[in-house]
Amino acid sequence: MKKVIHLYLHYIALNVRSLMQYKASFFLTAAGQFLVSFTAFLGMFFMFQRFPDVEGFTYSEVLLCFGIMLMEYSLAEMFARGFDLFPGMVKSGEFDRVLVRPQNEIIQVLGSKFELTRFARMIQAVIMFLYGISESGISWNISRILTVIFMLIGGTVLFTAVFIIYAAFCFFTLEGLEAINIFTDGAREFGKYPVGIYGKKFLILTTFFIPYALVQYHPLLYLLGRRTEPFFIILPLAACLFLVPALLFWRFGVRRYQSSGS
């Protein structure tokens, strides 16, 4: 495990050094990432100028929700970007070289791209989160701090699992299925608001099948004091279990992979 971590950190260092060779491009890309998310924030801001709340959630509470969700997505995209770009690796034949190397192919794909420019989204997410904290009147204690930490861990793992599933489809199609973007970029967008506002059926879907509600809606209710059961503190960690079927699907795809012939 120590060698794997050391190798992954080496991959990150190589990616960062590569990015810093073109500093102007790096900062312009980071600024673009900030502006993309900022437009979503503006839409929310102007909506709350007209309406005082959404299904009982105030502006500060929604910002708290959106900030956490955006942090989760940004962390996953920063560290697991290699899976998002995996179709290019398959079509170019690079994955053939990955398979003949002695290291695990997941670590190699994971380390093939470290998207440091996503830190701009993280900055925006942290600002929204801090504002939400200051205005929502939450009484902070150890249990609520742990809830936020578990939300970030669970959400990052969940989005990473979805990226792995997206990449695994390439073993059968050579192209990533755009429909999977519903569960990545789409989840980031509808995750601006507590998923419970979309109806009971959607809440069931995002609780038991693709568990975004476990890292967003249910623990948010605990943070806001609307639910008091201690179970809600560790509920976000249950979303990490979604990584198991994602890795099984990946292994299934690797066993049936045939070279693209590039």
Short mmCIF file of C-alpha atoms in Angstrom, two decimals:
data_model
loop_
_atom_site.label_atom_id
_atom_site.label_comp_id
_atom_site.label_asym_id
_atom_site.label_seq_id
_atom_site.Cartn_x
_atom_site.Cartn_y
_atom_site.Cartn_z
CA MET A 1 0.00 0.00 0.00
CA LYS A 2 2.85 2.38 0.86
CA LYS A 3 4.39 1.82 -2.57
CA VAL A 4 1.04 2.44 -4.27
CA ILE A 5 0.56 5.74 -2.42
CA HIS A 6 4.12 6.77 -3.25
CA LEU A 7 3.55 5.96 -6.92
CA TYR A 8 0.29 7.90 -7.01
CA LEU A 9 1.92 10.93 -5.37
CA HIS A 10 4.66 10.68 -8.00
CA TYR A 11 2.00 10.75 -10.73
CA ILE A 12 0.46 13.87 -9.16
CA ALA A 13 3.85 15.58 -8.99
CA LEU A 14 4.46 14.85 -12.67
CA ASN A 15 1.05 16.25 -13.62
CA VAL A 16 1.59 19.42 -11.59
CA ARG A 17 5.03 20.01 -13.09
CA SER A 18 3.54 19.54 -16.55
CA LEU A 19 0.79 22.07 -15.86
CA MET A 20 3.25 24.62 -14.53
CA GLN A 21 5.12 24.59 -17.82
CA TYR A 22 2.28 26.67 -19.25
CA LYS A 23 1.27 28.90 -16.33
CA ALA A 24 -0.87 31.30 -18.38
CA SER A 25 -2.91 28.42 -19.79
CA PHE A 26 -3.26 26.94 -16.31
CA PHE A 27 -4.61 30.12 -14.72
CA LEU A 28 -6.93 30.88 -17.65
CA THR A 29 -8.37 27.38 -17.47
CA ALA A 30 -8.82 27.73 -13.71
CA ALA A 31 -10.58 31.05 -14.22
CA GLY A 32 -12.88 29.41 -16.76
CA GLN A 33 -13.74 26.68 -14.27
CA PHE A 34 -14.60 29.32 -11.68
CA LEU A 35 -16.87 31.20 -14.09
CA VAL A 36 -18.73 28.05 -15.17
CA SER A 37 -19.80 27.37 -11.59
CA PHE A 38 -20.34 31.07 -10.90
CA THR A 39 -23.11 31.22 -13.50
CA ALA A 40 -24.93 28.46 -11.61
CA PHE A 41 -24.57 30.49 -8.43
CA LEU A 42 -25.94 33.60 -10.13
CA GLY A 43 -29.04 31.70 -11.26
CA MET A 44 -29.64 30.63 -7.68
CA PHE A 45 -28.97 34.14 -6.35
CA PHE A 46 -31.48 35.82 -8.66
CA MET A 47 -34.12 33.17 -7.96
CA PHE A 48 -33.91 33.84 -4.23
CA GLN A 49 -34.32 37.55 -4.88
CA ARG A 50 -37.87 36.67 -5.90
CA PHE A 51 -38.69 33.72 -3.65
CA PRO A 52 -37.87 33.54 0.09
CA ASP A 53 -37.35 29.78 0.16
CA VAL A 54 -37.55 26.56 -1.86
CA GLU A 55 -39.65 23.85 -0.20
CA GLY A 56 -38.78 25.31 3.19
CA PHE A 57 -35.04 25.70 2.54
CA THR A 58 -33.70 29.26 2.81
CA TYR A 59 -31.03 30.86 0.64
CA SER A 60 -28.24 30.25 3.18
CA GLU A 61 -29.30 26.61 3.65
CA VAL A 62 -29.31 26.00 -0.10
CA LEU A 63 -25.87 27.61 -0.40
CA LEU A 64 -24.64 25.29 2.32
CA CYS A 65 -26.03 22.35 0.34
CA PHE A 66 -24.62 23.53 -2.99
CA GLY A 67 -21.23 24.33 -1.49
CA ILE A 68 -20.82 20.82 -0.10
CA MET A 69 -21.99 19.16 -3.32
CA LEU A 70 -19.65 21.29 -5.43
CA MET A 71 -16.73 20.46 -3.15
CA GLU A 72 -17.46 16.75 -3.48
CA TYR A 73 -17.68 16.94 -7.26
CA SER A 74 -14.57 19.11 -7.59
CA LEU A 75 -12.47 16.79 -5.43
CA ALA A 76 -13.58 13.75 -7.45
CA GLU A 77 -12.92 15.50 -10.75
CA MET A 78 -9.53 16.69 -9.52
CA PHE A 79 -8.30 13.25 -8.47
CA ALA A 80 -10.27 10.94 -10.79
CA ARG A 81 -10.07 12.94 -14.02
CA GLY A 82 -8.15 10.09 -15.62
CA PHE A 83 -11.33 8.01 -15.74
CA ASP A 84 -13.27 10.88 -17.29
CA LEU A 85 -10.68 11.05 -20.10
CA PHE A 86 -10.38 7.27 -20.40
CA PRO A 87 -12.06 6.99 -23.86
CA GLY A 88 -9.07 8.75 -25.41
CA MET A 89 -6.71 6.30 -23.71
CA VAL A 90 -8.60 3.33 -25.18
CA LYS A 91 -8.87 4.73 -28.71
CA SER A 92 -5.20 5.73 -28.86
CA GLY A 93 -4.05 2.29 -27.71
CA GLU A 94 -2.44 3.72 -24.56
CA PHE A 95 -4.44 1.32 -22.39
CA ASP A 96 -2.71 -1.60 -24.11
CA ARG A 97 0.59 -0.30 -22.72
CA VAL A 98 -1.03 0.18 -19.31
CA LEU A 99 -1.98 -3.50 -19.17
CA VAL A 100 1.54 -4.77 -19.83
CA ARG A 101 3.07 -2.69 -17.04
CA PRO A 102 3.59 -4.33 -13.63
CA GLN A 103 1.49 -1.76 -11.74
CA ASN A 104 -2.28 -1.97 -11.18
CA GLU A 105 -4.18 -0.45 -14.12
CA ILE A 106 -6.56 1.49 -11.85
CA ILE A 107 -3.66 3.37 -10.24
CA GLN A 108 -2.19 4.11 -13.66
CA VAL A 109 -5.47 5.48 -15.03
CA LEU A 110 -6.12 7.39 -11.81
CA GLY A 111 -2.69 8.98 -11.99
CA SER A 112 -2.79 9.71 -15.72
CA LYS A 113 -4.50 13.05 -15.10
CA PHE A 114 -4.57 15.25 -12.02
CA GLU A 115 -6.86 18.22 -12.77
CA LEU A 116 -5.40 20.89 -10.51
CA THR A 117 -7.40 23.62 -12.30
CA ARG A 118 -10.49 22.40 -10.44
CA PHE A 119 -9.16 24.14 -7.34
CA ALA A 120 -10.96 27.24 -8.68
CA ARG A 121 -14.29 25.48 -8.22
CA MET A 122 -13.17 24.43 -4.76
CA ILE A 123 -12.52 28.06 -3.82
CA GLN A 124 -16.01 29.05 -4.90
CA ALA A 125 -17.54 26.06 -3.11
CA VAL A 126 -15.71 26.88 0.13
CA ILE A 127 -16.86 30.51 -0.04
CA MET A 128 -20.50 29.45 -0.51
CA PHE A 129 -20.18 26.90 2.27
CA LEU A 130 -18.69 29.40 4.71
CA TYR A 131 -21.40 31.94 3.90
CA GLY A 132 -24.05 29.26 4.39
CA ILE A 133 -22.53 28.40 7.78
CA SER A 134 -22.49 32.02 8.92
CA GLU A 135 -26.10 32.70 7.91
CA SER A 136 -27.87 29.42 8.63
CA GLY A 137 -27.54 29.62 12.41
CA ILE A 138 -26.24 26.06 12.81
CA SER A 139 -25.02 25.21 16.30
CA TRP A 140 -21.74 23.46 15.52
CA ASN A 141 -20.40 20.58 17.57
CA ILE A 142 -18.21 17.52 17.01
CA SER A 143 -21.03 15.43 15.53
CA ARG A 144 -21.90 18.08 12.93
CA ILE A 145 -18.25 18.63 12.02
CA LEU A 146 -17.87 14.87 11.53
CA THR A 147 -21.02 14.87 9.39
CA VAL A 148 -19.49 17.44 7.02
CA ILE A 149 -16.22 15.48 6.83
CA PHE A 150 -18.10 12.25 6.09
CA MET A 151 -20.20 14.07 3.45
CA LEU A 152 -17.03 15.17 1.66
CA ILE A 153 -15.49 11.69 1.83
CA GLY A 154 -18.66 9.90 0.75
CA GLY A 155 -19.45 12.37 -2.03
CA THR A 156 -15.93 12.27 -3.46
CA VAL A 157 -15.94 8.46 -3.48
CA LEU A 158 -19.44 8.38 -5.01
CA PHE A 159 -18.56 10.69 -7.89
CA THR A 160 -15.30 8.77 -8.43
CA ALA A 161 -17.32 5.54 -8.67
CA VAL A 162 -19.55 7.10 -11.33
CA PHE A 163 -16.45 8.17 -13.29
CA ILE A 164 -15.18 4.56 -13.10
CA ILE A 165 -18.48 3.25 -14.45
CA TYR A 166 -18.30 5.79 -17.28
CA ALA A 167 -14.78 4.60 -18.10
CA ALA A 168 -15.72 0.91 -17.90
CA PHE A 169 -18.35 1.31 -20.63
CA CYS A 170 -15.49 2.15 -23.01
CA PHE A 171 -14.38 -1.49 -22.93
CA PHE A 172 -17.55 -2.32 -24.85
CA THR A 173 -18.23 0.85 -26.86
CA LEU A 174 -14.77 2.54 -27.28
CA GLU A 175 -16.61 5.78 -26.52
CA GLY A 176 -17.87 7.02 -23.20
CA LEU A 177 -21.66 7.03 -22.94
CA GLU A 178 -22.82 10.64 -22.77
CA ALA A 179 -25.85 9.48 -20.79
CA ILE A 180 -23.52 8.94 -17.81
CA ASN A 181 -23.02 12.72 -17.70
CA ILE A 182 -26.52 12.87 -16.22
CA PHE A 183 -25.00 11.36 -13.09
CA THR A 184 -21.87 13.55 -13.04
CA ASP A 185 -22.40 17.05 -14.45
CA GLY A 186 -26.15 16.60 -14.09
CA ALA A 187 -25.80 15.59 -10.44
CA ARG A 188 -23.70 18.67 -9.80
CA GLU A 189 -26.45 20.84 -11.27
CA PHE A 190 -29.51 19.31 -9.60
CA GLY A 191 -27.42 19.00 -6.43
CA LYS A 192 -27.58 22.77 -6.07
CA TYR A 193 -30.80 22.18 -4.18
CA PRO A 194 -31.67 19.51 -1.60
CA VAL A 195 -32.74 16.50 -3.66
CA GLY A 196 -35.83 16.03 -1.51
CA ILE A 197 -37.51 18.95 -3.28
CA TYR A 198 -37.71 16.92 -6.52
CA GLY A 199 -40.29 14.51 -5.14
CA LYS A 200 -40.52 11.22 -3.27
CA LYS A 201 -39.68 8.97 -6.25
CA PHE A 202 -36.53 10.92 -7.03
CA LEU A 203 -35.53 10.81 -3.36
CA ILE A 204 -35.93 7.02 -3.31
CA LEU A 205 -33.84 6.73 -6.49
CA THR A 206 -31.03 8.87 -5.05
CA THR A 207 -31.11 7.07 -1.72
CA PHE A 208 -31.10 3.39 -2.69
CA PHE A 209 -29.83 3.21 -6.29
CA ILE A 210 -27.42 6.08 -7.04
CA PRO A 211 -27.02 7.39 -3.49
CA TYR A 212 -26.51 11.13 -3.92
CA ALA A 213 -29.07 11.77 -1.17
CA LEU A 214 -26.80 9.96 1.29
CA VAL A 215 -24.07 12.56 0.78
CA GLN A 216 -26.35 15.55 0.41
CA TYR A 217 -30.00 15.61 1.51
CA HIS A 218 -30.14 13.28 4.54
CA PRO A 219 -26.99 14.55 6.31
CA LEU A 220 -28.02 18.12 5.46
CA LEU A 221 -31.21 17.59 7.45
CA TYR A 222 -29.05 16.56 10.40
CA LEU A 223 -26.83 19.63 10.04
CA LEU A 224 -29.89 21.88 10.04
CA GLY A 225 -31.37 20.15 13.08
CA ARG A 226 -34.37 18.74 11.20
CA ARG A 227 -33.29 15.19 12.01
CA THR A 228 -31.55 14.26 15.25
CA GLU A 229 -30.82 10.54 14.93
CA PRO A 230 -27.04 9.85 15.28
CA PHE A 231 -27.39 7.42 12.36
CA PHE A 232 -27.40 10.40 9.99
CA ILE A 233 -23.82 11.26 10.98
CA ILE A 234 -22.33 8.16 9.34
CA LEU A 235 -24.93 7.83 6.59
CA PRO A 236 -22.67 9.52 3.97
CA LEU A 237 -20.08 6.77 4.43
CA ALA A 238 -22.66 4.25 3.22
CA ALA A 239 -22.41 5.90 -0.21
CA CYS A 240 -18.83 4.62 -0.40
CA LEU A 241 -20.29 1.15 -0.93
CA PHE A 242 -21.28 2.29 -4.43
CA LEU A 243 -17.59 1.94 -5.26
CA VAL A 244 -17.89 -1.86 -4.99
CA PRO A 245 -20.21 -2.41 -8.01
CA ALA A 246 -18.25 0.24 -9.92
CA LEU A 247 -14.98 -1.67 -9.43
CA LEU A 248 -16.66 -5.01 -10.22
CA PHE A 249 -17.98 -3.55 -13.48
CA TRP A 250 -14.48 -2.23 -14.22
CA ARG A 251 -12.93 -5.66 -13.62
CA PHE A 252 -15.62 -7.24 -15.80
CA GLY A 253 -14.73 -4.83 -18.60
CA VAL A 254 -10.97 -5.37 -18.26
CA ARG A 255 -11.39 -9.14 -18.58
CA ARG A 256 -13.33 -8.66 -21.82
CA TYR A 257 -11.22 -5.87 -23.23
CA GLN A 258 -9.88 -6.22 -26.75
CA SER A 259 -7.42 -3.75 -28.21
CA SER A 260 -8.92 -0.95 -30.28
CA GLY A 261 -6.29 -1.71 -32.91
CA SER A 262 -4.83 1.83 -32.89
#
